[in-house]
Short mmCIF file of C-alpha atoms in Angstrom, two decimals:
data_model
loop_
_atom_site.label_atom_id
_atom_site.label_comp_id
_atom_site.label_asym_id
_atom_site.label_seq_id
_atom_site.Cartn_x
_atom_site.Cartn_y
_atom_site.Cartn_z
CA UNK I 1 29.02 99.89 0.57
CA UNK I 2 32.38 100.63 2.38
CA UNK I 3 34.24 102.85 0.22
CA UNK I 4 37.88 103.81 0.16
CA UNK I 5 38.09 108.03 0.77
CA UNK I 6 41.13 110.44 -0.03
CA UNK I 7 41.90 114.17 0.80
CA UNK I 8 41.97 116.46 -0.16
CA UNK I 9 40.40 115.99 -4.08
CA UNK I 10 43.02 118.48 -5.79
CA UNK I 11 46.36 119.95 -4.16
CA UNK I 12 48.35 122.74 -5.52
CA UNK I 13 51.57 123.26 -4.64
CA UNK I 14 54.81 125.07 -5.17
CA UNK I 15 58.10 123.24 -6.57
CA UNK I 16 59.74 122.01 -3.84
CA UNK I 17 57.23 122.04 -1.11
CA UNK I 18 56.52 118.70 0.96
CA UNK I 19 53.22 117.44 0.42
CA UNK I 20 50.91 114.90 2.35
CA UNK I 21 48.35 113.11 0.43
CA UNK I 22 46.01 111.02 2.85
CA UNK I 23 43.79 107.92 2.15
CA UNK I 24 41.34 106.15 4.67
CA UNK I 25 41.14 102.38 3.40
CA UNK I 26 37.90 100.13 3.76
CA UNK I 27 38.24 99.27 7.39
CA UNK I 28 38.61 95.65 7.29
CA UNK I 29 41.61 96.08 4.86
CA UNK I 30 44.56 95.14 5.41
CA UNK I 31 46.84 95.72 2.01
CA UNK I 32 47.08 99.52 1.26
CA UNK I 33 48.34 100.85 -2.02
CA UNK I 34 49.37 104.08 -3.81
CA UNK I 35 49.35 104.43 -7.22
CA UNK I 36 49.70 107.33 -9.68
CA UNK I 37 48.29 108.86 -13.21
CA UNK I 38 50.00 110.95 -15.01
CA UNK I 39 47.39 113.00 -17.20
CA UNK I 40 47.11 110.89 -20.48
CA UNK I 41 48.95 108.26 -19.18
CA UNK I 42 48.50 104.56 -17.72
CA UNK I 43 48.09 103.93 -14.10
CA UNK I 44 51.47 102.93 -12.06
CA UNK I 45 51.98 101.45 -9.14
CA UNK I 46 54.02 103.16 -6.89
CA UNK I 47 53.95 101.37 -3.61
CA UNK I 48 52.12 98.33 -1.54
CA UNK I 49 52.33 97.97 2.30
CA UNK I 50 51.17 95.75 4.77
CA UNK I 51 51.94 95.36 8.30
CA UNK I 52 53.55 98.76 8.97
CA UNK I 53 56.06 97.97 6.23
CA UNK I 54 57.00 98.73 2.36
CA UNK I 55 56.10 95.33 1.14
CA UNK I 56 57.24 96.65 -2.58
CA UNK I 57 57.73 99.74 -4.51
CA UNK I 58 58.67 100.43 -7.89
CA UNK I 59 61.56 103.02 -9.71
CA UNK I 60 59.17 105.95 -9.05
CA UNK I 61 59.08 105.51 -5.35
CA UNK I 62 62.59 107.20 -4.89
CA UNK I 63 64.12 108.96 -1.50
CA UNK I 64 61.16 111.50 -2.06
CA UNK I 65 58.40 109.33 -1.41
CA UNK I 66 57.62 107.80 1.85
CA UNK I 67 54.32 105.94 3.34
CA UNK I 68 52.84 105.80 6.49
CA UNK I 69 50.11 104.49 8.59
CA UNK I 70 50.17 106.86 11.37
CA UNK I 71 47.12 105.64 13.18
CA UNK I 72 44.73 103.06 12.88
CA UNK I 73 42.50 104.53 9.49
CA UNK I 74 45.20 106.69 7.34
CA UNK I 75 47.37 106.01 4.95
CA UNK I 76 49.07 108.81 3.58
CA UNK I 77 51.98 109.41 0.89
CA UNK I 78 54.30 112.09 1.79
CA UNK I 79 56.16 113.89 -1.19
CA UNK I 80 59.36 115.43 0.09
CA UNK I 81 60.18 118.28 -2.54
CA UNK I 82 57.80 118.16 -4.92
CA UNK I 83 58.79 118.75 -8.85
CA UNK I 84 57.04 119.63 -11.77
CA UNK I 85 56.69 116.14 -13.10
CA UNK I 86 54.99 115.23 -9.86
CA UNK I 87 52.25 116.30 -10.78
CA UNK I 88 49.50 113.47 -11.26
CA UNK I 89 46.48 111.59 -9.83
CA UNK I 90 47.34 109.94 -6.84
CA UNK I 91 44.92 107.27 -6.24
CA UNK I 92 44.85 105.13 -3.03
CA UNK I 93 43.46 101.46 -2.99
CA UNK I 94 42.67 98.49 -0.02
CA UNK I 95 42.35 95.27 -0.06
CA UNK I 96 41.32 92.89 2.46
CA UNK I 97 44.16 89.23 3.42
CA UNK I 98 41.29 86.69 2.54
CA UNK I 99 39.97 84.23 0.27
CA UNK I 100 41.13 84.59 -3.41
CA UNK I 101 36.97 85.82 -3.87
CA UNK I 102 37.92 88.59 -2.01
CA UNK I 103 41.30 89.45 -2.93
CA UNK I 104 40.59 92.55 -4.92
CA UNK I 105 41.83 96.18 -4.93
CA UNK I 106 39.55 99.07 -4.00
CA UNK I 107 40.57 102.57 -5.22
CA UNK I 108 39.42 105.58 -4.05
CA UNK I 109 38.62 108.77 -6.10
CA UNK I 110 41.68 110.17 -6.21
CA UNK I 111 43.82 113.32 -5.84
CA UNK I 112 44.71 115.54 -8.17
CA UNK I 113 48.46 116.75 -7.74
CA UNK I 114 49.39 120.43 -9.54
CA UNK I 115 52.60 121.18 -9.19
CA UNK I 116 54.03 124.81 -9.89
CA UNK G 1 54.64 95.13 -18.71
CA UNK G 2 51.11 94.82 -19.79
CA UNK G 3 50.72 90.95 -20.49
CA UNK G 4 47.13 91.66 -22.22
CA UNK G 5 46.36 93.08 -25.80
CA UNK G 6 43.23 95.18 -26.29
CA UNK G 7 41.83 96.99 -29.11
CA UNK G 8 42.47 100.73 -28.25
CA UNK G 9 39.09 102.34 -28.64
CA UNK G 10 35.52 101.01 -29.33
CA UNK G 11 31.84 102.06 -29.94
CA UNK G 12 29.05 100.65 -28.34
CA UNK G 13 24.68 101.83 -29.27
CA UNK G 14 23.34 102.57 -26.07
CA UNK G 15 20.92 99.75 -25.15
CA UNK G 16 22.91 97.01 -26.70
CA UNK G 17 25.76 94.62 -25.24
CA UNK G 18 29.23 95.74 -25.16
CA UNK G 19 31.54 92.90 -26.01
CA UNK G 20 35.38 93.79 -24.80
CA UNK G 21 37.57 91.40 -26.42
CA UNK G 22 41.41 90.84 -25.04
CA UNK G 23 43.56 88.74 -25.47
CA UNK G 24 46.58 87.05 -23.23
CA UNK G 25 48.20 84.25 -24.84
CA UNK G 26 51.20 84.35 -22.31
CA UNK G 27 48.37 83.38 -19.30
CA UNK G 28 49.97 80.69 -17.32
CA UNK G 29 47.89 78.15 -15.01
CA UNK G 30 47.70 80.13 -12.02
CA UNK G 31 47.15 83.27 -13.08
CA UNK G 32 43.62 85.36 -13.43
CA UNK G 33 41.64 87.62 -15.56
CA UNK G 34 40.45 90.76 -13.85
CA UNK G 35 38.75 93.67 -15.38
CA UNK G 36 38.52 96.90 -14.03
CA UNK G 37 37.64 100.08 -15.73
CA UNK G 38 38.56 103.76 -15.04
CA UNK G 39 35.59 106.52 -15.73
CA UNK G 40 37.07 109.74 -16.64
CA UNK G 41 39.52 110.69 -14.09
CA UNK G 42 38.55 108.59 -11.18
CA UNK G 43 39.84 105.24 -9.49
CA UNK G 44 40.09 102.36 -11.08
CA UNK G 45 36.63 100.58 -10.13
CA UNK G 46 36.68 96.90 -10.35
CA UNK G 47 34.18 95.09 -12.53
CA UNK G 48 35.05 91.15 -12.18
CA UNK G 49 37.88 88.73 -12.63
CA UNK G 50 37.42 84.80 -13.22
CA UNK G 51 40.30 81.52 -13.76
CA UNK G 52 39.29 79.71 -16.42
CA UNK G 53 35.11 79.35 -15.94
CA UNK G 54 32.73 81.81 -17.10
CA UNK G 55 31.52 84.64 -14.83
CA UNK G 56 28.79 87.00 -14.27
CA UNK G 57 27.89 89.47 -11.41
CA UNK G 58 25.46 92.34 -11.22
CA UNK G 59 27.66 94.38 -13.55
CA UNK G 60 29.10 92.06 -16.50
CA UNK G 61 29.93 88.61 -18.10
CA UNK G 62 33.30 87.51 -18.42
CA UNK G 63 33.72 84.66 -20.92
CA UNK G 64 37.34 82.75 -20.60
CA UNK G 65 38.24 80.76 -23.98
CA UNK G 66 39.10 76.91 -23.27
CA UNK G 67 42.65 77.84 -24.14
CA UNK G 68 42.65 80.54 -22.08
CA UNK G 69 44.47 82.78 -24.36
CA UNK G 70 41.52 85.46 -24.80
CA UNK G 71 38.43 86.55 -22.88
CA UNK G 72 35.68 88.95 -23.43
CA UNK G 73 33.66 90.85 -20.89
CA UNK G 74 30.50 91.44 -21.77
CA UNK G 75 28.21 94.51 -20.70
CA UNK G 76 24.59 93.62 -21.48
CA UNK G 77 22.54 96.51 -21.84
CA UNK G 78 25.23 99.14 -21.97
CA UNK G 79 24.39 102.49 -20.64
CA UNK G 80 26.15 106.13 -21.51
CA UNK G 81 27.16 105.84 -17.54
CA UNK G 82 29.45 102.78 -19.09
CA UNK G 83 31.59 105.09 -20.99
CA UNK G 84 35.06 104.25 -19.54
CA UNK G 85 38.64 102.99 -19.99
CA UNK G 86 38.41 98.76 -19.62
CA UNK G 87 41.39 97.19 -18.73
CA UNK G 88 41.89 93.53 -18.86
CA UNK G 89 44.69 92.81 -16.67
CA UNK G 90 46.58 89.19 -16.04
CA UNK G 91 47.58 88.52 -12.64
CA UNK G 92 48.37 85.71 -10.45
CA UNK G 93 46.06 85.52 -7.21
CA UNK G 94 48.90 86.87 -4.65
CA UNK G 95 50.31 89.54 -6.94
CA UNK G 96 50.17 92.10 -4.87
CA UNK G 97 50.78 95.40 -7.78
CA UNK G 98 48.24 95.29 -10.39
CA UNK G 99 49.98 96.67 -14.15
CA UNK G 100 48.05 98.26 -16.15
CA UNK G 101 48.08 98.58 -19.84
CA UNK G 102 46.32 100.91 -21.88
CA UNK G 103 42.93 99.88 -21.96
CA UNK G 104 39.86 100.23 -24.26
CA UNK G 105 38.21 103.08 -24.22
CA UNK G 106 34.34 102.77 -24.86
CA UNK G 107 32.40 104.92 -26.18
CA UNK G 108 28.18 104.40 -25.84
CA UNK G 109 26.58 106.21 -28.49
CA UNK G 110 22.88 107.70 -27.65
#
């Protein structure tokens, strides 16, 4: 069963270093998504794009965020200058522009953020 | 904001069915029930979503009220591998962001 992948599992990182977080969506997919976890804490969305565009993004995704599809299987989030309070589980998710059957969200395992 | 209520935490015998109860009063006509649940510290894994008729796939039952105001999913023989976070979340078929609230978490007991 297609699954959606991200890399690296765990990143450590110093305040203030830029950090790439990358995410291969289920081939077919179209919508990609980024979320977040803060440990404890409910799942937020951070971001959706589709078409090689931001189609939304909530108060979190500020000037240090940014998204990109560079080719045609990642999807990475990009974290300018990190901060302590960045760190979290990042979790990627797909979804394929369909049928309402099929018009779910896949997330993948995660990444575990540790900011220092 | 979360537009579903569910009971924070429950406990389930391993073996027997696992009825998740939430309720959404606030549903509106076009809008869905999904369920997805979270096992410790990995993605959000769906589980099944249905309108306003019953529904069952290889890994629960959902059962919609007539009203529409409350559902239940249903695990049927529930297995210490079930042990999760299950969110019942609202959401209208194009919604692109999925919100999520804080979940049950259930416990199976050996």
């Amino acid at each position: 069963e297609p699954e959606v992948t991200q890399t690296p599992s765990h990143q450590v990182t110093q305040m203030g270093q830029e950090v790439i977080l990358r995410c291969v969506p289920i081939s077919n997919h179209l919508y990609f998504y980024w979320y977040r976890q803060i440990l404890g804490q409910k799942v937020e969305f951070l971001v959706s794009f589709y078409n090689n565009e931001i189609s939304e993004k909530s108060e979190i995704f500020d000037d240090q965020f940014s998204v990109e599809r560079p080719d045609g299987s990642n999807f990475t989030l990009k974290i300018r200058s990190t901060k302590l309070e960045d760190s979290a589980m990042y979790f990627c998710a797909s979804r394929r522009l369909a049928g309402f059957g099929t018009d779910t969200q896949y997330f993948g395992p995660g990444t575990r953020l540790t900011v220092l | 904001d979360a537009k579903t209520t569910q009971p924070p935490s429950m406990d389930c015998a391993e073996g027997r069915a696992a009825n998740l109860p939430c309720n959404h009063s606030t549903i509106s006509g076009n809008e869905y029930v999904y369920w997805y649940r979270q096992i410790h510290s990995q993605g959000p894994q769906y589980i099944i979503h249905g309108l306003k008729n019953n529904e069952t796939n290889e890994m629960a039952s959902l059962i919609i009220t007539e009203d529409r105001k409350s559902s239940t999913l249903i695990l049927p023989h529930a297995t210490l591998r079930d042990t999760a976070v299950y969110y019942c979340i609202v959401r209208a078929n194009r919604d692109d962001k999925i919100i999520f609230g804080k979940g049950t978490r259930l416990h199976i007991l050996p």
